Amino acid sequence: MQQVFSVVSWFLVLTFLQLSIYPAFKKTFDRFAFPSAFAASLLLFTIVSWYCGLAHLPIALSLLPFAAFLAWHLYTRQYTAADLKEQWRWELVFAIFFFLMLEVRFVNPTVSYAEKFMDHAFLASVIRAPVVPPLDPWFAGGFLNVYYYLGYWMFGCLAIVSGVPSNVAFNLALPTVLGVSAVVLYAIGDLLLERFRYLPLLALLLPNPAFFWQVINGIPVTAAIWDIGTGSTRTIANTINEYPLFSFTWGDLHPHVMGIFNQVFLLFLLAYAWKRWGALDRRSRWILCILAAVSLGSMPLINTWDVLIYAPIVVLVGICIWWQNRSAVPRADALSFLLIVPPLAIACYLLFYFQLVTSTGGIGLVFAPSDPAQFLLVHGFFLAILLILLARDIAQRPFLLLAAVPFVLAGYPAAAIAVIPLVYLVAKKEREVPHIFAIAGLLLIIATEIVYMKDNMGETYFRMNTIFKCYIAAWLLLSIASLTMAGQALARWNRIPPATARLRAGAVIAVVLLIAAIPLLVPFYINYGSQSLDGLAYLETTHPGDAAAVEYLRNLPASQDLRIAEAEGGDYAYYSRISSFTGIPTIVGWPFHEYMWRGDSPAGWFNTRIDDVRAIYEQPEQTCSLMEKYRVTYLIVGDPEREKYNINLPSSGLTEVFSHDGTTIYRISS
């Protein structure tokens, strides 16, 4: 019943946020006001709650502006039954994708492998102590100002105002991202296509060609999708090439996934501005600019890689809007998108940049580019569609194929493949929105063949993060562009009759039945399948002592000063589990991740903290002094600690406050 309440409460809060601002968008977005309010309300709630956290105000206060909007729109009779009834298709798209993902999480909800420990730790930290910057649960005394944390802040604050605990909110966040992404993609299809408006939705449902290639060669479906060593997301050697279908079903609540809805929302805003700018009044242009700025401005905090990709696209589209409207509207209005959005995007979260203490290693040249066959097994679908649609242009101007030759001679054959559709799209006399998206996507996959962002991943995996972070954006850009262009071509072909109302209804019923049958068709049990929305439910049977300890600590009064000591056992393991499950900071957890974010500042922390944790458990004369050094309140002793250390605690200075099934918690005596 608690989980049912959580889903209902979460859904009601999302609906409240969306409905409260929807009427304010009617004049600007016309029939797209309702779908645009899904993503816009999330982003606006996030920025308001972030400033509440910055000022150390209760997060519930962030609901007040939305309540004021709702009251005003009710007072001015902006809601009518007839109007809301017309929005059924957007609600249906959201509901289908939301409950599809909810079912996937219900079948396999556990916070138990991959980066789920980290994702839940950050989410729980925000919920437990919603301050800006959030506390780092794996670095006592540190903050998450070394990382892009806004996605965790967004869903943590949603959990706070809806009364949902972190272990359930963890499994409601991805359904929300998928549902909102689907609504916006359908809106893009509706905006750009007269028929086949659903085609952009395939961006969320298609696997890459490598998946089909592996299945054809006898690899089981589950291994082709989920095997993190040899599956379809490890096609390009020594990299990670995820696509949305994998990312959502794998289930990590990670920044590159949480940012998907914001990416497609910005693309919708850019497409809408491109097509409608000249017809909008000044107020509507301002609303469009503000939303685009909030979307772009949120990217550095949700997934910083995204802004490196989309900021140039915003500038490019702004130039195109000015060029298209330079004679139709006053010069200031034609330039306003270009002049307002980028600086306003920076201003939205300006204080974030003053708090930021992370650094990057700069840009390097790729010395081991992708194998062309592997490259095609990742991008082949969309490249094939683009080449088919550009076949007439290629036949008319074959000499442009020579543009690929320098890339081949320079040792970048995979990049040369993508250069071919790129030069023909650039050479078009008239460009539409999908062409710009395709150009951006092609430039991105070409760029990642030539340069990479330096980090601490070593020589073998030197560009793993670059491919990992950039390929989701490339997938969205290329899929939306190619599928939309394919829809336009199919409409021109005019050989496919329009779907009847009965056929559309049958398709909806078929989709609903497919969703209901998913647990029977696909084995989603990657680790612990507990048939629950509680991501920590599995602990009750696998680690009952830890489950009880987590419950004890979660029920303590929330305090920014609360800290724990527990075993450190490297990354991607069950160690550091208490901080992961409660959000309470520990001395050090997942040290390699912390090293990637922080470097070795403060100097020498990496070895010092790891050695100090060992000394706390093994050298009783140092236990209390080291706990006081890190201001640690509670000491955890469970199976991981006994496996890692030769436990030898002092006879005084510690008080046992909890013990259950092999897990004991001590409090340092004051």
XYZ file of C-alpha atoms in Angstrom:
670
model
C 0.000 0.000 0.000
C 2.914 2.337 0.705
C 4.162 1.787 -2.835
C 0.702 2.379 -4.300
C 0.499 5.590 -2.295
C 3.947 6.587 -3.592
C 2.969 6.101 -7.241
C -0.301 7.996 -6.794
C 1.349 10.824 -4.862
C 4.193 11.116 -7.381
C 1.737 11.147 -10.275
C -0.434 13.785 -8.620
C 2.542 16.087 -8.024
C 3.653 15.729 -11.657
C 0.113 16.469 -12.824
C -0.196 19.456 -10.485
C 3.065 20.968 -11.769
C 2.162 20.422 -15.399
C -1.447 21.628 -15.223
C -0.551 24.698 -13.175
C 1.582 26.257 -15.938
C -0.078 24.767 -19.016
C -2.520 27.686 -19.659
C 0.371 30.185 -19.595
C 1.790 28.450 -22.686
C -1.376 28.422 -24.786
C -0.696 31.630 -26.688
C 2.926 30.738 -27.342
C 2.634 27.068 -28.218
C -1.001 26.752 -29.300
C -1.784 23.011 -29.595
C 1.656 22.143 -28.239
C 1.100 23.953 -24.936
C 0.009 20.813 -23.104
C 2.927 18.543 -24.106
C 5.506 21.305 -23.660
C 4.296 21.801 -20.072
C 5.384 18.248 -19.138
C 9.098 18.990 -19.496
C 8.885 22.705 -18.734
C 7.196 22.121 -15.370
C 9.939 19.697 -14.296
C 12.696 22.137 -15.233
C 10.964 25.115 -13.611
C 10.250 23.170 -10.423
C 13.905 22.140 -10.362
C 15.303 25.657 -10.642
C 12.902 27.033 -8.007
C 13.699 24.191 -5.596
C 17.442 24.605 -6.273
C 17.291 28.223 -5.137
C 15.297 27.131 -2.088
C 18.106 24.692 -1.295
C 20.690 27.393 -1.897
C 18.909 29.631 0.626
C 18.364 26.684 3.017
C 14.594 27.129 2.746
C 12.103 24.227 2.931
C 11.751 22.551 -0.448
C 7.961 22.586 -0.102
C 8.095 26.352 -0.693
C 9.020 25.637 -4.323
C 5.408 24.566 -4.867
C 4.075 28.025 -4.034
C 4.658 29.633 -7.481
C 2.887 26.702 -9.132
C 0.011 26.940 -6.671
C -0.259 30.656 -7.473
C -0.357 29.900 -11.208
C -3.003 27.241 -10.670
C -5.139 29.584 -8.560
C -4.884 32.374 -11.122
C -5.738 30.099 -14.034
C -8.703 28.720 -12.117
C -9.841 32.233 -11.247
C -9.608 33.343 -14.892
C -11.311 30.126 -16.070
C -8.411 28.921 -18.176
C -9.414 25.274 -17.671
C -12.423 23.893 -19.474
C -13.641 20.328 -19.764
C -13.621 20.522 -23.551
C -10.049 21.805 -23.633
C -8.695 19.184 -21.249
C -10.548 16.455 -23.106
C -8.659 17.363 -26.284
C -5.341 16.605 -24.569
C -6.073 12.897 -24.130
C -3.478 11.737 -26.678
C -0.609 13.440 -24.830
C -1.716 11.925 -21.533
C -2.028 8.555 -23.248
C 1.522 8.708 -24.632
C 2.866 9.690 -21.219
C 0.876 6.982 -19.438
C 1.936 4.237 -21.861
C 5.643 4.980 -21.550
C 5.503 5.806 -17.831
C 3.795 2.545 -16.909
C 5.911 0.582 -19.378
C 9.027 1.724 -17.536
C 7.323 1.346 -14.168
C 6.664 -2.288 -14.991
C 10.301 -2.823 -15.944
C 11.411 -1.312 -12.634
C 8.809 -3.368 -10.734
C 10.235 -6.569 -12.171
C 13.835 -5.610 -11.434
C 13.908 -2.716 -8.941
C 17.017 -3.412 -6.920
C 19.773 -0.990 -6.018
C 22.312 -3.762 -6.352
C 24.802 -3.523 -9.218
C 26.476 -1.283 -11.816
C 26.213 2.380 -10.775
C 22.898 2.026 -8.975
C 24.698 2.229 -5.623
C 26.034 5.646 -6.609
C 22.755 6.825 -8.099
C 20.777 5.949 -4.994
C 23.451 7.403 -2.708
C 23.201 10.805 -4.399
C 19.392 10.684 -4.499
C 19.190 9.721 -0.818
C 21.676 12.442 0.106
C 19.472 15.106 -1.502
C 16.318 13.801 0.166
C 17.959 13.552 3.595
C 19.618 16.993 3.491
C 18.285 19.160 0.620
C 20.957 21.863 0.623
C 22.988 23.369 -2.231
C 25.517 22.027 -2.980
C 24.360 18.584 -1.771
C 26.514 16.585 0.633
C 28.772 13.960 -0.945
C 27.768 10.637 0.677
C 31.145 9.087 -0.205
C 33.432 11.858 1.016
C 32.676 13.022 4.552
C 32.996 16.789 4.737
C 32.759 17.141 0.948
C 30.015 18.269 -1.400
C 28.727 17.208 -4.811
C 30.097 20.410 -6.340
C 32.591 18.133 -8.084
C 29.839 16.494 -10.142
C 26.737 17.296 -12.171
C 24.042 16.543 -9.618
C 20.915 18.391 -10.800
C 19.099 15.267 -11.997
C 19.376 13.782 -8.511
C 18.285 17.118 -7.081
C 15.254 17.197 -9.385
C 13.967 13.766 -8.426
C 15.059 14.085 -4.821
C 12.962 17.223 -4.443
C 10.032 15.577 -6.220
C 10.329 12.781 -3.664
C 10.362 15.294 -0.807
C 7.192 17.114 -1.886
C 5.373 13.895 -2.780
C 6.395 12.080 0.417
C 8.120 9.227 -1.429
C 11.175 7.561 0.185
C 14.407 7.341 -1.804
C 14.219 3.567 -2.264
C 10.901 3.969 -4.138
C 11.660 7.324 -5.790
C 14.672 5.612 -7.359
C 12.229 3.470 -9.356
C 9.798 6.287 -10.206
C 12.403 8.612 -11.703
C 13.200 6.673 -14.887
C 9.500 6.110 -15.722
C 9.092 9.883 -15.438
C 12.048 10.550 -17.731
C 10.804 8.047 -20.299
C 7.215 9.306 -20.176
C 8.163 12.967 -20.586
C 10.682 12.117 -23.324
C 8.005 10.208 -25.227
C 5.525 13.090 -25.020
C 8.096 15.569 -26.331
C 9.231 13.243 -29.140
C 5.623 12.793 -30.206
C 5.247 16.581 -30.144
C 8.298 16.875 -32.430
C 6.678 14.399 -34.809
C 3.405 16.317 -34.684
C 5.231 19.587 -35.359
C 7.354 18.381 -38.267
C 5.188 15.703 -39.882
C 1.723 15.737 -41.388
C 1.591 11.950 -41.190
C 3.517 9.227 -39.343
C 3.886 11.529 -36.334
C 4.794 8.600 -34.092
C 8.060 7.840 -35.927
C 10.330 9.911 -33.617
C 9.155 7.724 -30.734
C 11.229 4.911 -32.233
C 14.311 6.742 -30.950
C 13.410 5.302 -27.518
C 12.491 1.815 -28.722
C 15.092 0.825 -31.314
C 18.203 -1.182 -30.442
C 21.328 -0.575 -32.506
C 22.309 -2.779 -35.481
C 24.844 -4.627 -33.306
C 21.965 -6.122 -31.315
C 20.415 -7.670 -34.420
C 23.821 -8.790 -35.668
C 24.506 -10.605 -32.411
C 21.068 -12.256 -32.341
C 21.522 -13.425 -35.944
C 24.836 -14.959 -34.887
C 23.210 -16.949 -32.115
C 23.781 -14.659 -29.121
C 20.805 -14.818 -26.707
C 18.606 -11.711 -26.675
C 19.401 -10.919 -23.046
C 23.150 -11.156 -23.651
C 22.897 -9.044 -26.812
C 21.183 -6.282 -24.866
C 22.623 -6.445 -21.363
C 25.988 -8.199 -21.411
C 28.286 -5.394 -20.304
C 31.349 -7.207 -21.616
C 30.337 -8.236 -25.116
C 26.803 -6.935 -25.689
C 25.577 -4.392 -28.203
C 26.674 -1.481 -25.999
C 30.319 -2.568 -26.171
C 30.522 -2.737 -29.953
C 33.254 -0.146 -30.506
C 36.372 -1.483 -28.835
C 37.193 -0.146 -25.339
C 34.194 2.206 -25.259
C 30.577 2.269 -24.120
C 28.065 2.983 -26.876
C 24.712 2.973 -25.088
C 21.387 3.689 -26.739
C 18.178 4.733 -24.927
C 16.468 1.324 -24.983
C 19.440 -0.227 -23.204
C 19.926 2.683 -20.808
C 16.332 2.618 -19.608
C 16.051 -1.152 -19.265
C 19.468 -1.421 -17.584
C 18.032 0.941 -15.009
C 20.907 3.121 -13.782
C 19.466 6.455 -12.646
C 22.475 8.193 -14.153
C 22.914 11.737 -15.520
C 23.190 10.665 -19.168
C 19.761 9.007 -18.886
C 18.045 11.627 -16.733
C 19.109 14.291 -19.238
C 17.359 12.629 -22.192
C 14.036 14.377 -21.596
C 15.775 17.752 -21.454
C 17.697 17.094 -24.655
C 14.567 16.275 -26.638
C 12.728 19.204 -25.042
C 15.413 21.624 -26.196
C 15.258 20.100 -29.679
C 11.486 20.634 -29.675
C 11.935 24.275 -28.630
C 14.533 24.818 -31.351
C 12.302 23.212 -33.965
C 9.318 25.272 -32.830
C 11.318 28.508 -32.856
C 12.622 27.696 -36.342
C 9.135 27.136 -37.745
C 7.047 29.676 -35.803
C 9.348 32.571 -34.827
C 8.023 35.024 -37.390
C 4.401 34.398 -36.371
C 4.894 34.897 -32.626
C 4.310 38.124 -30.754
C 6.994 39.573 -28.479
C 5.587 38.043 -25.286
C 5.518 34.591 -26.872
C 9.087 34.995 -28.082
C 10.167 35.864 -24.571
C 8.467 32.756 -23.154
C 10.137 30.629 -25.809
C 13.540 32.204 -25.082
C 13.141 31.739 -21.323
C 12.235 28.064 -21.664
C 15.103 27.456 -24.088
C 17.471 29.206 -21.677
C 16.267 27.180 -18.689
C 16.639 23.984 -20.712
C 20.118 24.841 -21.979
C 21.140 26.300 -18.615
C 20.132 23.097 -16.813
C 22.386 20.921 -18.969
C 25.715 21.658 -17.239
C 24.132 20.616 -13.932
C 22.260 17.542 -15.219
C 24.927 16.113 -17.550
C 27.686 18.580 -18.416
C 28.591 16.825 -21.638
C 25.195 17.782 -23.089
C 25.865 21.521 -23.001
C 29.089 21.061 -24.983
C 26.947 19.552 -27.721
C 23.794 21.649 -27.574
C 25.198 25.134 -26.952
C 26.662 25.249 -30.505
C 23.364 23.901 -31.869
C 21.442 26.680 -30.109
C 23.787 29.277 -31.594
C 23.443 27.711 -35.065
C 19.646 27.665 -34.871
C 19.670 31.241 -33.531
C 21.666 32.355 -36.578
C 19.263 30.514 -38.881
C 16.243 32.132 -37.172
C 17.807 35.552 -37.645
C 18.596 34.831 -41.304
C 15.122 33.492 -42.064
C 13.321 36.402 -40.367
C 15.725 39.278 -41.042
C 13.324 40.970 -43.460
C 10.013 39.826 -41.943
C 10.389 41.186 -38.397
C 12.356 44.035 -36.771
C 16.063 43.342 -36.518
C 16.006 43.193 -32.713
C 13.234 40.575 -32.789
C 15.045 38.523 -35.423
C 18.218 38.501 -33.306
C 16.553 38.109 -29.926
C 16.729 34.296 -29.755
C 20.458 34.367 -30.460
C 21.127 37.275 -28.093
C 18.870 36.220 -25.189
C 19.110 32.440 -24.844
C 22.883 31.830 -24.337
C 23.516 34.547 -21.705
C 20.232 33.822 -19.916
C 21.135 30.117 -19.851
C 24.347 30.962 -17.990
C 22.535 33.338 -15.642
C 19.953 30.690 -14.620
C 22.436 28.770 -12.493
C 25.290 31.275 -12.317
C 25.968 30.538 -8.649
C 26.544 26.880 -9.547
C 29.645 27.850 -11.515
C 31.058 29.787 -8.560
C 30.627 26.671 -6.400
C 32.091 24.255 -8.959
C 35.510 22.879 -8.011
C 35.959 20.092 -10.557
C 38.354 20.189 -13.502
C 38.922 18.440 -16.842
C 42.053 17.210 -18.543
C 41.549 19.079 -21.802
C 41.198 17.723 -25.328
C 43.354 15.078 -27.000
C 43.653 13.586 -30.487
C 42.245 10.083 -30.959
C 45.110 7.682 -31.690
C 42.952 4.557 -32.092
C 39.778 5.479 -34.052
C 36.790 3.181 -34.479
C 36.784 0.222 -36.770
C 34.407 1.120 -39.678
C 32.410 -2.107 -39.277
C 31.925 -1.471 -35.555
C 31.007 2.143 -36.313
C 28.272 0.987 -38.702
C 26.973 -1.535 -36.167
C 26.262 1.442 -33.895
C 25.096 4.152 -36.310
C 24.196 2.075 -39.363
C 20.403 2.407 -39.222
C 20.388 6.185 -39.300
C 23.273 6.517 -41.759
C 21.478 4.117 -44.116
C 18.241 6.134 -43.940
C 20.109 9.372 -44.630
C 22.025 7.896 -47.572
C 18.839 6.448 -49.088
C 17.062 9.795 -48.775
C 20.088 11.590 -50.234
C 20.572 9.110 -53.090
C 19.275 11.556 -55.722
C 21.600 14.297 -54.488
C 24.545 11.881 -54.576
C 23.712 10.862 -58.153
C 23.491 14.499 -59.234
C 26.758 15.594 -57.570
C 29.001 12.552 -57.116
C 32.114 14.739 -56.918
C 31.165 15.680 -53.324
C 32.105 12.145 -52.318
C 35.708 13.314 -52.539
C 35.177 15.108 -49.210
C 35.604 11.733 -47.484
C 39.040 11.088 -48.998
C 41.083 13.313 -46.596
C 39.589 11.493 -43.601
C 40.520 8.114 -45.080
C 44.060 9.288 -45.803
C 44.370 10.700 -42.280
C 43.456 7.310 -40.794
C 39.835 8.023 -39.803
C 37.795 5.719 -42.102
C 34.767 5.616 -39.780
C 34.582 9.407 -39.779
C 34.806 9.327 -43.590
C 31.582 7.293 -43.707
C 29.685 9.971 -41.765
C 31.215 12.757 -43.872
C 29.332 11.531 -46.951
C 25.765 12.354 -45.809
C 27.107 15.423 -44.006
C 28.466 17.148 -47.131
C 25.260 16.506 -49.062
C 23.103 17.903 -46.246
C 25.327 20.988 -45.990
C 25.183 21.436 -49.770
C 21.368 21.555 -49.868
C 20.022 24.904 -50.996
C 17.018 24.704 -48.674
C 17.339 23.238 -45.206
C 14.637 22.127 -42.828
C 14.790 21.392 -39.109
C 15.635 17.679 -39.529
C 18.576 18.618 -41.753
C 20.062 20.792 -38.998
C 19.629 18.014 -36.431
C 21.213 15.502 -38.803
C 24.146 17.833 -39.500
C 24.690 18.285 -35.757
C 24.527 14.534 -35.109
C 26.937 13.725 -37.936
C 29.383 16.397 -36.809
C 29.255 14.906 -33.315
C 30.117 11.339 -34.333
C 32.822 12.661 -36.664
C 34.292 14.805 -33.885
C 34.440 11.872 -31.464
C 36.495 9.959 -34.036
C 39.111 12.701 -34.050
C 39.199 14.227 -30.556
C 38.338 13.140 -27.016
C 38.085 14.677 -23.558
C 40.994 13.623 -21.367
C 40.254 11.999 -18.008
C 41.765 9.439 -15.664
C 40.612 6.304 -17.512
C 44.098 5.308 -18.786
C 45.370 4.639 -22.304
C 43.218 1.597 -23.097
C 39.930 3.319 -22.249
C 41.124 6.808 -23.135
C 37.936 7.791 -24.978
C 35.419 5.575 -23.216
C 33.729 8.478 -21.434
C 33.713 10.647 -24.563
C 31.916 7.977 -26.581
C 29.689 7.038 -23.637
C 28.461 10.574 -22.999
C 28.295 11.841 -26.583
C 26.645 8.863 -28.236
C 23.306 9.270 -26.440
C 23.061 12.804 -27.851
C 24.205 11.562 -31.260
C 21.550 8.827 -31.157
C 18.798 11.339 -30.356
C 19.914 13.837 -33.007
C 20.363 11.250 -35.766
C 17.267 9.222 -34.922
C 14.951 12.241 -34.731
C 16.433 13.657 -37.953
C 16.451 10.463 -39.999
C 13.062 9.186 -38.795
C 11.433 12.569 -39.392
C 12.965 12.794 -42.878
C 11.744 9.241 -43.527
C 8.246 10.265 -42.432
C 8.322 13.218 -44.820
C 9.432 10.934 -47.645
C 6.689 8.402 -46.890
C 4.083 11.173 -46.910
C 5.324 12.346 -50.322
C 5.265 8.775 -51.588
C 1.552 8.662 -50.774
C 1.226 4.900 -51.182
C 0.304 4.111 -47.588
C -3.375 4.815 -46.812
C -4.195 6.826 -43.665
C -4.968 4.775 -40.564
C -8.638 4.520 -39.671
C -9.940 5.311 -36.203
C -10.550 1.595 -35.652
C -6.977 0.765 -36.645
C -5.573 3.410 -34.301
C -7.684 2.091 -31.430
C -6.515 -1.440 -32.193
C -2.900 -0.285 -32.168
C -3.363 1.299 -28.732
C -4.934 -1.887 -27.380
C -2.089 -3.951 -28.842
C 0.493 -1.700 -27.177
C -1.254 -1.959 -23.808
C -1.403 -5.773 -24.093
C 2.276 -5.858 -25.064
C 3.169 -3.825 -21.989
C 1.179 -6.216 -19.804
C 2.991 -9.199 -21.335
C 6.516 -7.809 -21.092
C 7.501 -9.787 -17.966
C 6.502 -12.973 -19.792
C 8.294 -12.083 -23.038
C 11.596 -10.702 -21.788
C 13.521 -11.848 -18.699
C 14.340 -8.575 -16.977
C 15.823 -10.301 -13.934
C 19.363 -9.001 -14.221
C 20.186 -9.554 -10.543
C 17.618 -9.661 -7.752
C 14.043 -9.685 -9.012
C 11.894 -8.774 -6.047
C 8.589 -7.808 -7.731
C 8.477 -4.486 -5.932
C 9.107 -0.782 -6.383
C 11.263 -0.795 -3.249
C 14.857 -0.831 -4.473
C 16.096 -2.029 -1.074
C 13.530 -4.791 -0.488
C 16.025 -7.480 -1.479
C 18.173 -6.651 1.577
C 15.594 -8.213 3.893
C 16.445 -11.676 2.561
C 20.044 -11.257 1.354
C 21.433 -8.955 4.070
C 18.835 -8.730 6.868
C 21.265 -7.170 9.335
C 22.154 -4.393 6.930
C 18.454 -3.896 6.075
C 17.650 -3.314 9.740
C 20.670 -1.030 10.198
C 19.663 1.050 7.188
C 16.145 1.371 8.581
C 17.533 2.437 11.966
C 19.763 5.128 10.454
C 17.095 6.392 8.054
C 14.782 6.985 11.003
C 17.293 9.197 12.821
C 16.528 12.936 12.730
C 17.927 14.493 9.550
C 21.161 16.333 10.183
C 23.923 17.674 7.968
C 26.416 16.721 10.692
C 25.572 13.009 10.746
C 28.432 10.842 9.385
C 29.374 7.162 9.474
C 32.418 4.920 9.161
C 32.101 1.702 7.155
C 34.294 -0.582 5.068
C 35.769 0.736 1.831
C 36.145 -1.958 -0.813
C 36.680 -0.267 -4.147
C 34.096 0.646 -6.772
C 31.073 -1.241 -8.138
C 30.840 -3.454 -5.051
C 28.591 -3.921 -2.044
C 31.061 -2.066 0.166
C 30.071 1.501 1.131
C 26.551 0.094 1.112
C 25.222 1.904 4.230
C 26.084 5.349 2.837
C 24.661 4.247 -0.519
C 21.355 3.205 1.025
C 20.942 6.079 3.491
C 22.746 9.026 1.879
C 24.632 9.607 5.155
C 28.241 10.585 4.346
C 30.970 8.028 4.986
C 34.704 8.716 5.161
C 35.363 7.391 1.675
C 33.359 5.291 -0.774
C 34.021 4.292 -4.364
C 37.493 5.907 -4.236
C 38.260 5.735 -7.960
C 35.112 7.698 -8.789
C 35.994 10.255 -6.153
C 39.521 10.456 -7.600
C 38.125 11.080 -11.090
C 36.031 13.950 -9.750
C 38.415 15.476 -7.239
C 41.861 14.496 -8.401
C 44.031 14.251 -5.289
C 42.810 17.472 -3.688
C 43.056 17.951 -0.791
C 46.564 16.605 -1.308
C 47.003 12.950 -0.486
C 43.419 12.234 0.516
C 43.188 9.071 -1.598
C 45.614 6.934 0.402
C 45.094 8.828 3.669
C 41.356 8.213 3.892
C 41.619 4.575 2.840
C 44.364 3.950 5.414
C 42.480 5.847 8.108
C 39.362 3.709 7.633
C 41.470 0.575 8.071
C 43.097 2.040 11.174
C 39.669 2.812 12.695
C 38.788 -0.883 12.573
C 42.188 -2.442 13.269
C 44.042 -0.049 15.605
C 41.917 0.558 18.722
C 44.203 3.301 20.038
C 43.352 5.374 16.935
C 39.670 4.503 16.483
C 38.095 7.384 18.386
C 40.674 10.012 17.397
C 40.246 9.203 13.714
C 36.458 9.219 14.039
C 36.749 12.671 15.619
C 39.096 13.766 12.805
C 36.328 13.115 10.248
C 33.533 14.084 12.680
C 32.099 10.587 12.379
C 29.197 9.819 14.699
C 28.452 6.146 14.015
C 30.673 3.130 13.318
C 29.261 0.214 11.300
C 30.436 -3.369 11.838
C 28.890 -5.965 9.557
C 29.959 -8.740 7.205
C 31.802 -6.420 4.756
C 33.831 -4.940 7.613
C 34.726 -8.382 8.985
C 35.726 -9.555 5.498
C 37.878 -6.492 4.842
C 39.525 -5.853 8.204
C 40.791 -7.634 11.307
C 38.283 -5.972 13.621
C 39.804 -4.761 16.883
C 37.769 -2.000 18.516
C 38.597 -0.133 21.741
C 37.006 -1.211 25.009
C 35.875 2.352 25.761
C 34.782 5.405 23.818
C 32.134 3.562 21.783
C 28.570 2.680 22.741
C 26.593 -0.027 20.990
C 23.269 1.482 19.881
C 22.007 -1.146 17.443
C 22.594 -4.807 16.625
C 20.727 -7.219 14.400
C 21.699 -10.385 12.546
C 25.421 -9.687 12.422
C 25.324 -5.937 11.835
C 26.174 -3.658 14.748
C 26.214 0.133 15.000
C 28.359 1.938 17.569
C 28.089 5.594 18.501
C 31.148 7.508 19.605
C 30.822 8.651 23.208
C 30.566 12.411 23.588
